[in-house]
Coordinates of C-alpha atoms in Angstrom, one line a residue:
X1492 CA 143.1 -20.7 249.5
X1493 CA 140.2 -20.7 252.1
X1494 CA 136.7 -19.6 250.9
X1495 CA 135.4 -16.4 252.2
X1496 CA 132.4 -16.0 253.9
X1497 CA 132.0 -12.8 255.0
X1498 CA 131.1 -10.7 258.3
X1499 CA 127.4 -8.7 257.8
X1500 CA 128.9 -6.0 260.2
X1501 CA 132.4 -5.3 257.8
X1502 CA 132.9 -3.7 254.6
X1503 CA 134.5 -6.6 252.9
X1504 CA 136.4 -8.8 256.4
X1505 CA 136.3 -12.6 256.0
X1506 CA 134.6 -14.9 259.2
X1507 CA 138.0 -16.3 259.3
X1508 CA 141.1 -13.9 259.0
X1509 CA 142.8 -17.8 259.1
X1510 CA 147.0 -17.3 259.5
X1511 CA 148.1 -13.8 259.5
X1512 CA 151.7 -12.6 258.6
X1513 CA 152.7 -9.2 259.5
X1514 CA 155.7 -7.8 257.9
X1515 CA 157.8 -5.3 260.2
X1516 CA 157.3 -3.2 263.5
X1517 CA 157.0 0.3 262.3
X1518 CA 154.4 2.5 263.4
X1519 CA 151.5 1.0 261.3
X1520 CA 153.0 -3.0 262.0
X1521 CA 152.6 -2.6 265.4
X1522 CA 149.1 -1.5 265.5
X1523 CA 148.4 -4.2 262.8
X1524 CA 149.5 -6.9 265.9
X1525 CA 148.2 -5.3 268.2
X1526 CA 144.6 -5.6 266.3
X1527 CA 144.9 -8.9 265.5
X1528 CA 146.2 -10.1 269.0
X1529 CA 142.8 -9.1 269.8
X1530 CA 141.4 -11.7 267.3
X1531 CA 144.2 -14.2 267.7
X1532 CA 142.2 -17.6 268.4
X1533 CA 138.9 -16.7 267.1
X1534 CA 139.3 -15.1 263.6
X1535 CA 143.0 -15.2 263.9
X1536 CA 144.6 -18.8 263.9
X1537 CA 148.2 -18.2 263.5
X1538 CA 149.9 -14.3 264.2
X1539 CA 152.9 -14.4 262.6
X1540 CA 155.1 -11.1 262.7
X1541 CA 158.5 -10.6 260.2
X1542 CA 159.8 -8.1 262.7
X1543 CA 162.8 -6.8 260.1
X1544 CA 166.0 -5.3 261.7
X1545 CA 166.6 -5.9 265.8
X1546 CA 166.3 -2.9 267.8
X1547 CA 165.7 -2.5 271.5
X1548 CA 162.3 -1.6 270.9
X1549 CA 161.5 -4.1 268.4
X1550 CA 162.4 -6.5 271.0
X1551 CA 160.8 -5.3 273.6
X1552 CA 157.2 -4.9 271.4
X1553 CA 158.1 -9.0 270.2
X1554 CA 158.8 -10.3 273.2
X1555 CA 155.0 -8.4 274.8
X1556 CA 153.4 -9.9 271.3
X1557 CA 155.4 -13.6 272.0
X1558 CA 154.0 -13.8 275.4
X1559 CA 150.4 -13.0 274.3
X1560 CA 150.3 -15.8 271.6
X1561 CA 152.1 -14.7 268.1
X1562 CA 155.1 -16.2 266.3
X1563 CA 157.9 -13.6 265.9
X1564 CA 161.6 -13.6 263.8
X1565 CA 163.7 -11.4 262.8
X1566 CA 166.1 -10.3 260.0
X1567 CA 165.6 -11.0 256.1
X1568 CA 164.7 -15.0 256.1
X1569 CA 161.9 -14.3 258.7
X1570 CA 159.1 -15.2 256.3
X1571 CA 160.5 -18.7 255.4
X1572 CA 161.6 -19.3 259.5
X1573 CA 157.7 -18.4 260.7
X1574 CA 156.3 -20.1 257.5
X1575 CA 157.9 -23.5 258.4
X1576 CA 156.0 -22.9 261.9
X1577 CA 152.6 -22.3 259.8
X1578 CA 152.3 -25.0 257.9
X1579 CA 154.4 -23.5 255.1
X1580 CA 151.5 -20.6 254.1
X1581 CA 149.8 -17.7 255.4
X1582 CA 146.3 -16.6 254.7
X1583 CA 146.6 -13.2 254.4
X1584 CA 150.0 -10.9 254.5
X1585 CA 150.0 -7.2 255.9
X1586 CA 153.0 -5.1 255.1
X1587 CA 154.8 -2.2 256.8
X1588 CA 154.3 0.3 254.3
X1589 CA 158.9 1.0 254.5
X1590 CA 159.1 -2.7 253.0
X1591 CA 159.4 -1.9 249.7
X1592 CA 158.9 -4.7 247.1
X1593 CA 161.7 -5.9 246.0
X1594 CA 163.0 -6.7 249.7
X1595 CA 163.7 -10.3 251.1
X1596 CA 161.1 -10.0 253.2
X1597 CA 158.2 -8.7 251.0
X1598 CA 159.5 -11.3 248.2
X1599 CA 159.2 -14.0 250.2
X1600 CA 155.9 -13.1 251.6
X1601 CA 154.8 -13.1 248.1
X1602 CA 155.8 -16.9 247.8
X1603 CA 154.1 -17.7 250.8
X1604 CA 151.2 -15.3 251.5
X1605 CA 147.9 -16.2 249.4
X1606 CA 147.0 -12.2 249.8
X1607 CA 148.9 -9.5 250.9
X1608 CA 147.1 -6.1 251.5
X1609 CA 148.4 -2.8 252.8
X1610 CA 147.3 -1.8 256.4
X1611 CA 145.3 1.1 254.9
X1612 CA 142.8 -1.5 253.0
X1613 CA 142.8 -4.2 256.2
X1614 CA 141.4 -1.5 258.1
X1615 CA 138.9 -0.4 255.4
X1616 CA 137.9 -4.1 255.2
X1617 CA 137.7 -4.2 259.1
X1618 CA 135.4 -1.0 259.2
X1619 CA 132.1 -0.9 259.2
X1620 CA 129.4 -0.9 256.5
X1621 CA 128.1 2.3 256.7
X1622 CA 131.4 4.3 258.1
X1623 CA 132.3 6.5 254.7
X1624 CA 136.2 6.9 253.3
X1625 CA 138.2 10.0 251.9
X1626 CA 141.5 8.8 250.5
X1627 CA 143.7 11.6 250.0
X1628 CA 147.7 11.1 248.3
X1629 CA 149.6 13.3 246.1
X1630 CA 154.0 14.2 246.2
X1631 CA 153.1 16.8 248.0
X1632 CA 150.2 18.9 250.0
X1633 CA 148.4 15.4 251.1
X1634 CA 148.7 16.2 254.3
X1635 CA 147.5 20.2 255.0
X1636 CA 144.3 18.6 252.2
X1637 CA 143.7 15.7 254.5
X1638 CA 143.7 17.6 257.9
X1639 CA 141.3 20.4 256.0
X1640 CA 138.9 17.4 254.6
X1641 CA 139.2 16.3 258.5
X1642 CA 138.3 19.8 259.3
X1643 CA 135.3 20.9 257.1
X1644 CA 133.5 17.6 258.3
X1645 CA 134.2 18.1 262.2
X1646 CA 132.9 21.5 261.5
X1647 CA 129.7 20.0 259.9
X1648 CA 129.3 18.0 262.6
X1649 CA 130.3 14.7 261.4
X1650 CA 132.9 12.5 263.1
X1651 CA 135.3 12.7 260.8
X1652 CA 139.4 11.5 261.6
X1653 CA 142.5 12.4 259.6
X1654 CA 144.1 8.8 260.1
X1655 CA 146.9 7.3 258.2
X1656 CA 150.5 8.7 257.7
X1657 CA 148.4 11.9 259.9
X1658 CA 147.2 11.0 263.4
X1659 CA 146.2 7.3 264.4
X1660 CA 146.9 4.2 262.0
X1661 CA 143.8 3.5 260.5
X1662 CA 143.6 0.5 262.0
X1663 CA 143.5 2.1 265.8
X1664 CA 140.6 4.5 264.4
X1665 CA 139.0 1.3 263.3
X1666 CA 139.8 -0.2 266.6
X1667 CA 138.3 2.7 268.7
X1668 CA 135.0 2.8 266.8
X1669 CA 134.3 6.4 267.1
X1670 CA 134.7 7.5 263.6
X1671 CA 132.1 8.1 260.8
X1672 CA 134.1 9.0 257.9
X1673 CA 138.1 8.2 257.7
X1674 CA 139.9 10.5 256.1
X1675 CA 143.1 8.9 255.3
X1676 CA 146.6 10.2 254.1
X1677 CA 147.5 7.4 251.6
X1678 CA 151.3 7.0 250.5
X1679 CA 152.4 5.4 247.3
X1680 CA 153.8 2.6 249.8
X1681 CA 150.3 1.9 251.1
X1682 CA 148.7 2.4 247.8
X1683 CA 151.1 -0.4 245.9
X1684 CA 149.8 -2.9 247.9
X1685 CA 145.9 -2.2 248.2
X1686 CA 143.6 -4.6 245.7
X1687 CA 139.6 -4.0 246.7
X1688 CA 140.1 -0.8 248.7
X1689 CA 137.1 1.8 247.1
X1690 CA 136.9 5.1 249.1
X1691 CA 133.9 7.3 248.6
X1692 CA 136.5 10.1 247.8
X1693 CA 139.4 9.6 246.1
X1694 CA 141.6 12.9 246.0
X1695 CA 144.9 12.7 243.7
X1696 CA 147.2 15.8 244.2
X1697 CA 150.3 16.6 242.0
X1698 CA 152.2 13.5 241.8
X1699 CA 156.1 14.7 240.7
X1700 CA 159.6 11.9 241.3
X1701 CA 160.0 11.4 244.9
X1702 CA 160.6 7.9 246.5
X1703 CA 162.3 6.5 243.7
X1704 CA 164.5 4.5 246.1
X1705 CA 161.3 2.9 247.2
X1706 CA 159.5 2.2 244.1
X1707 CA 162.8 2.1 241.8
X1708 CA 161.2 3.9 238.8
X1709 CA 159.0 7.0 238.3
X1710 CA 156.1 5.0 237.0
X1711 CA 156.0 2.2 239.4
X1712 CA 155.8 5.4 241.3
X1713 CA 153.1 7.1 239.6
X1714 CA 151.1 3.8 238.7
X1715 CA 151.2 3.4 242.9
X1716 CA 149.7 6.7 242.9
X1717 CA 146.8 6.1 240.5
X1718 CA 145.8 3.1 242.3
X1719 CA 143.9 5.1 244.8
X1720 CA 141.5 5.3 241.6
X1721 CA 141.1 1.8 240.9
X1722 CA 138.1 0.2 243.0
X1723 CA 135.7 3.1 242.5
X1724 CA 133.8 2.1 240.4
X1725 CA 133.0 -0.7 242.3
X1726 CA 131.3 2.0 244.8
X1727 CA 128.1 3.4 244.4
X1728 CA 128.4 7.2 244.2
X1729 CA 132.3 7.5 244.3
X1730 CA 133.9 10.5 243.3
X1731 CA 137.6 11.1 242.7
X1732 CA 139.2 14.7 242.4
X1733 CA 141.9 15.2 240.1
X1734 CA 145.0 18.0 240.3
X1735 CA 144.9 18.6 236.7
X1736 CA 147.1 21.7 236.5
X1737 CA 149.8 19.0 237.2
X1738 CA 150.7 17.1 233.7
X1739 CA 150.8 13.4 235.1
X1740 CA 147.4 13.8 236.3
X1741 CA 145.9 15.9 234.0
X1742 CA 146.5 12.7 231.7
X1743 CA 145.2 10.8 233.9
X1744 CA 142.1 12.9 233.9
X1745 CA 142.3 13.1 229.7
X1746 CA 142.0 9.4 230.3
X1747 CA 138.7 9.5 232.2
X1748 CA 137.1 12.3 230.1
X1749 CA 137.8 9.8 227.3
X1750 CA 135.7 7.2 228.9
X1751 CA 131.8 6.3 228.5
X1752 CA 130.5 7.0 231.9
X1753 CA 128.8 4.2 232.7
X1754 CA 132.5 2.2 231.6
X1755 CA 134.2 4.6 233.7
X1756 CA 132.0 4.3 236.9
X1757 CA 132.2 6.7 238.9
X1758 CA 132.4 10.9 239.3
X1759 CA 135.5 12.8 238.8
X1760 CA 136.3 16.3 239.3
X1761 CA 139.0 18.1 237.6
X1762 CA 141.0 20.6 239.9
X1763 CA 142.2 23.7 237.4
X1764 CA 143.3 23.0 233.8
X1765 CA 147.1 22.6 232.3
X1766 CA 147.3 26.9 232.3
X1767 CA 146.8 26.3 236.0
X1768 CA 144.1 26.5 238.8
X1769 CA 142.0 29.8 237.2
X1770 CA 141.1 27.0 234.4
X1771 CA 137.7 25.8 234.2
X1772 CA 137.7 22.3 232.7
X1773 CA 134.0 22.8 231.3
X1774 CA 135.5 24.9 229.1
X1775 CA 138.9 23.2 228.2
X1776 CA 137.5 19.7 227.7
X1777 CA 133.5 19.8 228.8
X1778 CA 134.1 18.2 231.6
X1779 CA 130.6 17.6 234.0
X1780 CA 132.6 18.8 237.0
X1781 CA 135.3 21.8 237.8
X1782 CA 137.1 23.1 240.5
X1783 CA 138.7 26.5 240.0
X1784 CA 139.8 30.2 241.6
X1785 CA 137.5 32.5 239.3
X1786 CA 138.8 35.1 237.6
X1787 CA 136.9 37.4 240.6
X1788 CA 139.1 35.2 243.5
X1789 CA 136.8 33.0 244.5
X1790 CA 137.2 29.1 244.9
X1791 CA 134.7 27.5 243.4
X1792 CA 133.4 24.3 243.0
X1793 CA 131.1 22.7 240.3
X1794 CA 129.8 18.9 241.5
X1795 CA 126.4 17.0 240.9
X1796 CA 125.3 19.5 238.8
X1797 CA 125.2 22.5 241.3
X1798 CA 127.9 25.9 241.0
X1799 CA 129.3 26.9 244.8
X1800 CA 131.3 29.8 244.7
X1801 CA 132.6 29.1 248.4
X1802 CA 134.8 32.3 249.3
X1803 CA 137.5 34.9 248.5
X1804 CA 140.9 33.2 248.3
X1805 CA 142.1 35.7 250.2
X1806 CA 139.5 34.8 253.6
X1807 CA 142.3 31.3 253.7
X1808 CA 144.7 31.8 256.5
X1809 CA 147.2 29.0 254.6
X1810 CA 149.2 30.7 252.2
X1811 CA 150.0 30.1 248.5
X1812 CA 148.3 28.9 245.6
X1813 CA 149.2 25.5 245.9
X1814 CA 147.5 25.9 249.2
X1815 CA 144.2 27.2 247.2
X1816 CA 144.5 24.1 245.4
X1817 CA 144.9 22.0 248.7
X1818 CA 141.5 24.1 249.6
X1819 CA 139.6 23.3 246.4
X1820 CA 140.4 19.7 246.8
X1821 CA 139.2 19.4 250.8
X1822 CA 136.0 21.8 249.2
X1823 CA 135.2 19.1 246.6
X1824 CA 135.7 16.0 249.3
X1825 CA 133.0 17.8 251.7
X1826 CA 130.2 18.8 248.7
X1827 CA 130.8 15.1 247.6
X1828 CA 129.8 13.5 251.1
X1829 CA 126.8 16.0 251.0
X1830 CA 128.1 18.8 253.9
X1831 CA 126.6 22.1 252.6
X1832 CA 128.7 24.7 250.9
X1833 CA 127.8 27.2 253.4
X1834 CA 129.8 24.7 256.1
X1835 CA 132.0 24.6 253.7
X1836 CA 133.3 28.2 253.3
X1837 CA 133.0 28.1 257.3
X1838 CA 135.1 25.6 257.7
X1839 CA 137.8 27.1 255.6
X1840 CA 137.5 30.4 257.0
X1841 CA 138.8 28.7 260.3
X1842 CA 141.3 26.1 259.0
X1843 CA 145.0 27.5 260.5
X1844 CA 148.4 26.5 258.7
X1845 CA 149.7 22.8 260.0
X1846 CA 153.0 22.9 261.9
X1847 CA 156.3 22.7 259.3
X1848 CA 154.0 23.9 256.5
X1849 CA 154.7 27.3 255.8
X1850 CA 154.0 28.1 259.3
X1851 CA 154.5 31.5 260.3
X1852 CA 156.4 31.0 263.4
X1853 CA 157.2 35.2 265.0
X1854 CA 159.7 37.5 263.9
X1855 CA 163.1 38.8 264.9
X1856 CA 163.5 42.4 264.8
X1857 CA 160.9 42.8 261.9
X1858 CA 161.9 40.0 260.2
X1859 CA 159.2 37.5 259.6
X1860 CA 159.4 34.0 259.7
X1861 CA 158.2 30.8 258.3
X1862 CA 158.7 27.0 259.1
X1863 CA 158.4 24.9 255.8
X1864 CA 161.0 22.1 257.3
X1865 CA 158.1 19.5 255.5
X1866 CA 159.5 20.5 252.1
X1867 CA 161.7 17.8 251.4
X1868 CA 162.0 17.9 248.1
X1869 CA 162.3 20.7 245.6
X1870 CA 158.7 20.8 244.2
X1871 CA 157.3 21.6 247.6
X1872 CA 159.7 24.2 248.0
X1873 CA 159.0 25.8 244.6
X1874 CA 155.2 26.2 245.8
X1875 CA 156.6 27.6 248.9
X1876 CA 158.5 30.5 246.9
X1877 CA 155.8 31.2 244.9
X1878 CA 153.7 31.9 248.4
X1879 CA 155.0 35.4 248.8
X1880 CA 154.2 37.3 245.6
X1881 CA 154.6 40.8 248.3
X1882 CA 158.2 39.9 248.8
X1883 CA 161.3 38.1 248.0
X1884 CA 162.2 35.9 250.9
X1885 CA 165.5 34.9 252.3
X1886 CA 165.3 31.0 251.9
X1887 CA 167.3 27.9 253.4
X1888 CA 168.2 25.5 251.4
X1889 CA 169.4 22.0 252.2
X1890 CA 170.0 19.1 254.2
X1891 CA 170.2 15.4 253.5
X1892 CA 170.8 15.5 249.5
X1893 CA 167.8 13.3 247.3
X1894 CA 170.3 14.2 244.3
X1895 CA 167.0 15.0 242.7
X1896 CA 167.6 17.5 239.4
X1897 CA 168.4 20.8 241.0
X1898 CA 167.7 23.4 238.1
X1899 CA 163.7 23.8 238.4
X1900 CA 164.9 24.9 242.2
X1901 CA 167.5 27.5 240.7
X1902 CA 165.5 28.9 238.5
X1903 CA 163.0 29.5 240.9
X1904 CA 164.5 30.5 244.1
X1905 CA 166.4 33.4 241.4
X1906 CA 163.1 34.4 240.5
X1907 CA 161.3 34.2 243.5
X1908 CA 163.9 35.3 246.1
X1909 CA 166.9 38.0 246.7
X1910 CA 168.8 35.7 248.4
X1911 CA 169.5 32.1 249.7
X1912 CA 171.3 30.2 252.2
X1913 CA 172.8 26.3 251.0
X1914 CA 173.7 24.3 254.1
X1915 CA 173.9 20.9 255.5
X1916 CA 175.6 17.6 253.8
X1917 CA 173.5 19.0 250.5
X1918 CA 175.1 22.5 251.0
X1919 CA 177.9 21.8 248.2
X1920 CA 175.7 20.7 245.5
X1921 CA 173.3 22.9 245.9
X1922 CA 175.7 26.1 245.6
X1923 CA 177.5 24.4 242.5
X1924 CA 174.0 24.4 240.7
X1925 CA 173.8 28.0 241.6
X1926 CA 177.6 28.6 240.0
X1927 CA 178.9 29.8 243.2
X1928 CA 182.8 30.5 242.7
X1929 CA 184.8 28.9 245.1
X1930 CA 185.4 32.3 247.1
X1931 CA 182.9 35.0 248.0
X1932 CA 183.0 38.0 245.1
X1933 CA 181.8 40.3 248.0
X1934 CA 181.1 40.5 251.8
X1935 CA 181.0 44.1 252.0
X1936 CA 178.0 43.9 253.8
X1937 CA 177.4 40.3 255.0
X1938 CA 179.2 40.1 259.0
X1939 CA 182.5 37.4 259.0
X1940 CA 181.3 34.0 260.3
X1941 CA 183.5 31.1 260.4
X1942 CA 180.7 28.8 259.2
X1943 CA 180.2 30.7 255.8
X1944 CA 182.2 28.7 253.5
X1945 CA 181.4 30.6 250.2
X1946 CA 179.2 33.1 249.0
X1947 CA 177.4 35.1 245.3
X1948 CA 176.3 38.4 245.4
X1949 CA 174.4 39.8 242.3
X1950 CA 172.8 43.2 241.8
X1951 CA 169.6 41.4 243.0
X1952 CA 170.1 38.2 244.4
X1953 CA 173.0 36.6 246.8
X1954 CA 173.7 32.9 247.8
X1955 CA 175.9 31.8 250.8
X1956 CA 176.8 29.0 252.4
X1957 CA 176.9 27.4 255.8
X1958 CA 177.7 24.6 257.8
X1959 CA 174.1 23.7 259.7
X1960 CA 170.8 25.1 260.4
X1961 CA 171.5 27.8 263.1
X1962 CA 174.7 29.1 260.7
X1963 CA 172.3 29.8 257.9
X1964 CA 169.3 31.1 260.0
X1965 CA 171.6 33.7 261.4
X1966 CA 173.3 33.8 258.3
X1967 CA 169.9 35.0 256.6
X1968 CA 169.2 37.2 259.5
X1969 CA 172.5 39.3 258.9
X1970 CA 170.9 39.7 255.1
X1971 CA 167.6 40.6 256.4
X1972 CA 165.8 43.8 256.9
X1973 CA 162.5 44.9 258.4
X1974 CA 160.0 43.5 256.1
X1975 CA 161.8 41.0 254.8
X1976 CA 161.1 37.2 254.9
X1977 CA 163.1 34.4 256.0
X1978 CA 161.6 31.1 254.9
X1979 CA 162.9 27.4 256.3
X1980 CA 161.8 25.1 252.5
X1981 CA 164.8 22.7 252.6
X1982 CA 164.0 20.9 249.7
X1983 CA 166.0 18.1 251.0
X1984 CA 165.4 15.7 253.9
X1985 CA 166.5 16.1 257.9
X1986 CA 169.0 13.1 258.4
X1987 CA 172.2 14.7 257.9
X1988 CA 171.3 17.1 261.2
X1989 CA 167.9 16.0 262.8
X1990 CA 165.8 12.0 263.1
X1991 CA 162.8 13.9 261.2
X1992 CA 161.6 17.2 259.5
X1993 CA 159.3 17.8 262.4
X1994 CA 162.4 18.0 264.4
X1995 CA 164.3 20.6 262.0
X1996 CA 161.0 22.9 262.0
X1997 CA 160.7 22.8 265.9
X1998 CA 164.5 23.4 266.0
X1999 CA 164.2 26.1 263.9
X2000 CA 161.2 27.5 265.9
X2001 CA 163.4 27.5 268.8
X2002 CA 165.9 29.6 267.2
X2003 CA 163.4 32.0 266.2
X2004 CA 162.1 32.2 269.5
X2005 CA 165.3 32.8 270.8
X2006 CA 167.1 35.5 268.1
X2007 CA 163.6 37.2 269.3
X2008 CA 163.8 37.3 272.6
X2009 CA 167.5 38.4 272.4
X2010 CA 166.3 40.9 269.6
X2011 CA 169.2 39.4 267.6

């Protein structure tokens, strides 16, 4: 293993990045080559890339990299084929964060490879010393609480980017050298391979099963999660914030609380309690720190020693208490890196719901409707149903099946909403965990549509069933009156009908638009 002597004008980067191996071409390999092409035969020796599967654009990018310098193979025995080219090792190994672990590729990296780091942590290495970090992960809501951190400090004036799985790879920020503060959307994939990486903000949402395909058991999962914790106490002034309204974390914060501080290291803010985000942790557990909605509305934040209450949850144009939660969290990032709580409650004033995130999106005769396509599984989608407490929306369900446990969803969508659509390849299951007899009990005032394959009508709630997206939108339409809600929160993936959600929400969009202008 070489020694490292490192750079005066990096966080933590070597002189000598020696042999690189990057592992796959996705979005962030590719911007991991094409930063160290830039170095290849000064701090880069050898740029190996494991490009995975062939595909015409995978070729394409390897034969561009090939022809500027950097050793490129394909398919699962990649690693041992470049490695025989490198004199059988590789300094330092940078994965794709969709190579899981357990793959050929990743496996034999770890034979070969004398580190291997996630993209997110070679860029935080690569920055600078005095550029700051806000890591921000969580099942679900990382993304609307990373693009609001992103907004409170551009507000502030800071140069602040939301980089990661939102925006640029973190490496291109680094790259560009425009940034002051990195705020970076951290998956569990990134997260399992980081080692030194030590943001000045950690933020850890609600972390429920999801990826299990990836990580192949719900603690590898959550461990992944809690890595994003690990380092900071290594960092001078670090502060993580905790979701503690959600039971895996709220351990995790049990844990912390448990902790001498000067053991533990570093700050931590608690977000809400157990009974949910009106709980003040000074209370529960005397806890230094607390984020909360007071019992008069208000988000409020306690850090360093100092009470801000910032506003009126009701001044947020996002909607939903787990969006108040996604507020407190961005709220707590901002105090932590010193922007003043009046720029705070500014900034939040003005931050506008995200595209496929319970997006308001126009209305068809009266009818108003919202794109949630990003709720892919079922926990986002039962904090989307909880986001109308004036109403009972009309909600689609379904997609590409997770086969995650269906009854939380159930129970909710009965409770929250007078009436649901299943459809997609997921339609089926879902309507058997509803009970939905194999022909309709009642149509009487639903219209005949070929693609309605079953249906449940109750004095209070109905269910039906249809073949794609546009059969249940109109389907929910024929159920709908003035007033009413119609809510896209899938709770299942796009890849039975559409390449991504973002696709589904702007087809979905497009329908709206349409059934509008055709006052449909």
């Amino acid at each position: 293993m070489m020694v490292r002597n490192n750079m005066a004008d990096r966080k933590d980067a070597p002189l000598s990045l020696g042999s690189v191996l990057v592992l796959g071409l996705g979005k962030s390999g590719r911007a991991t080559v094409e930063y160290c092409l830039e170095l290849l035969g000064n701090r880069v020796t050898t740029l190996a890339v494991a490009a995975g599967e062939r595909s015409a654009a995978s070729e394409e990018f390897a034969a561009a990299a090939c022809a500027r310098g950097a050793l490129v193979a394909f398919g699962d025995d990649a690693v041992n084929e470049l490695a025989a080219r490198c004199e059988g090792h590789f300094d330092l190994c940078i994965p794709s964060p969709g190579i899981p672990p357990f793959s050929p590729l990743y496996q034999a990296a770890v034979k070969l490879a004398d580190e291997i780091v996630a993209e997110v942590e070679f860029a935080w290495r690569e920055s600078t010393p005095e550029s700051r970090w806000v890591a921000v992960t969580g099942t679900n809501g990382k993304t609307t609480a990373c693009a609001l951190v992103a907004h409170l400090l551009s507000s502030a004036g800071l140069a602040a980017s939301a980089v990661g799985n939102i925006g640029d790879t973190c490496i291109e920020a680094v790259a560009d050298g425009c940034t002051e503060v990195y705020v970076a959307e951290v998956s569990s994939y990134q997260l399992a391979s980081t080692r030194r990486f030590a943001p000045d903000v950690s933020v850890l949402l609600n972390i429920t099963p999801d990826h299990l395909h990836w990580h192949e058991t719900f603690e590898a999962y959550r461990d992944a999660k809690f890595k994003v914790l690990e380092n900071l106490s290594t960092h001078p002034h670090a502060v993580a914030v905790l979701d503690a309204t959600n039971d895996v974390v709220c351990a995790e914060v049990r844990r912390l609380h448990a902790l001498d501080p000067v053991e533990r290291g570093f700050a931590y803010v608690p977000m809400g309690t157990k009974a949910g985000i009106t709980g003040d942790m000074r209370t529960a557990c005397g806890s230094d720190n607390a984020a909360f909605l007071s019992d008069e509305g208000m988000l409020t934040v306690v850090v360093g020693g100092e009470e801000h209450a910032l506003l009126s949850a009701n001044e947020l144009l996002i909607k939903g208490e787990h969006n108040v939660s996604n507020a407190l969290a961005a709220a707590t990032a901002a105090l932590a890196l010193g922007v003043s709580a009046d720029d705070v409650a500014q900034g939040l004033r003005t931050f506008a719901p995200l595209e496929h995130r319970i997006e308001p999106c126009g209305d068809v005769k009266g009818v108003f409707c919202y794109n949630d396509s990003k709720a892919t599984n079922v926990d986002a989608t039962l904090k989307a149903l909880a986001a109308f407490p004036e109403t009972r929306p009309i909600v689609l369900l379904g997609g590409d099946d997770k086969g995650t446990d269906l009854a939380p969803l159930v129970a909710a969508t009965r409770q929250h909403a007078r009436a649901a659509v299943c459809f997609g390849e997921a339609a089926e299951r879902f309507a058997a965990a509803f009970e939905v007899p194999s022909a309709c009990q009642s149509q009487s005032s639903i219209p005949e549509a070929s693609s309605l394959t079953s249906c449940s009508t109750s004095e209070d709630f109905t269910l039906l069933r249809a073949e794609h997206l546009e059969d249940a939108f109109d389907a929910a339409l024929s159920l709908a009156e003035p007033g009413d809600v119609v809510l896209l929160s899938p709770a299942c993936a796009s890849f039975d009908e559409f390449s991504s959600f973002e696709e589904r929400g702007r087809v979905f969009k497009e329908l709206v638009r349409n059934r509008s202008a055709h006052g449909e």
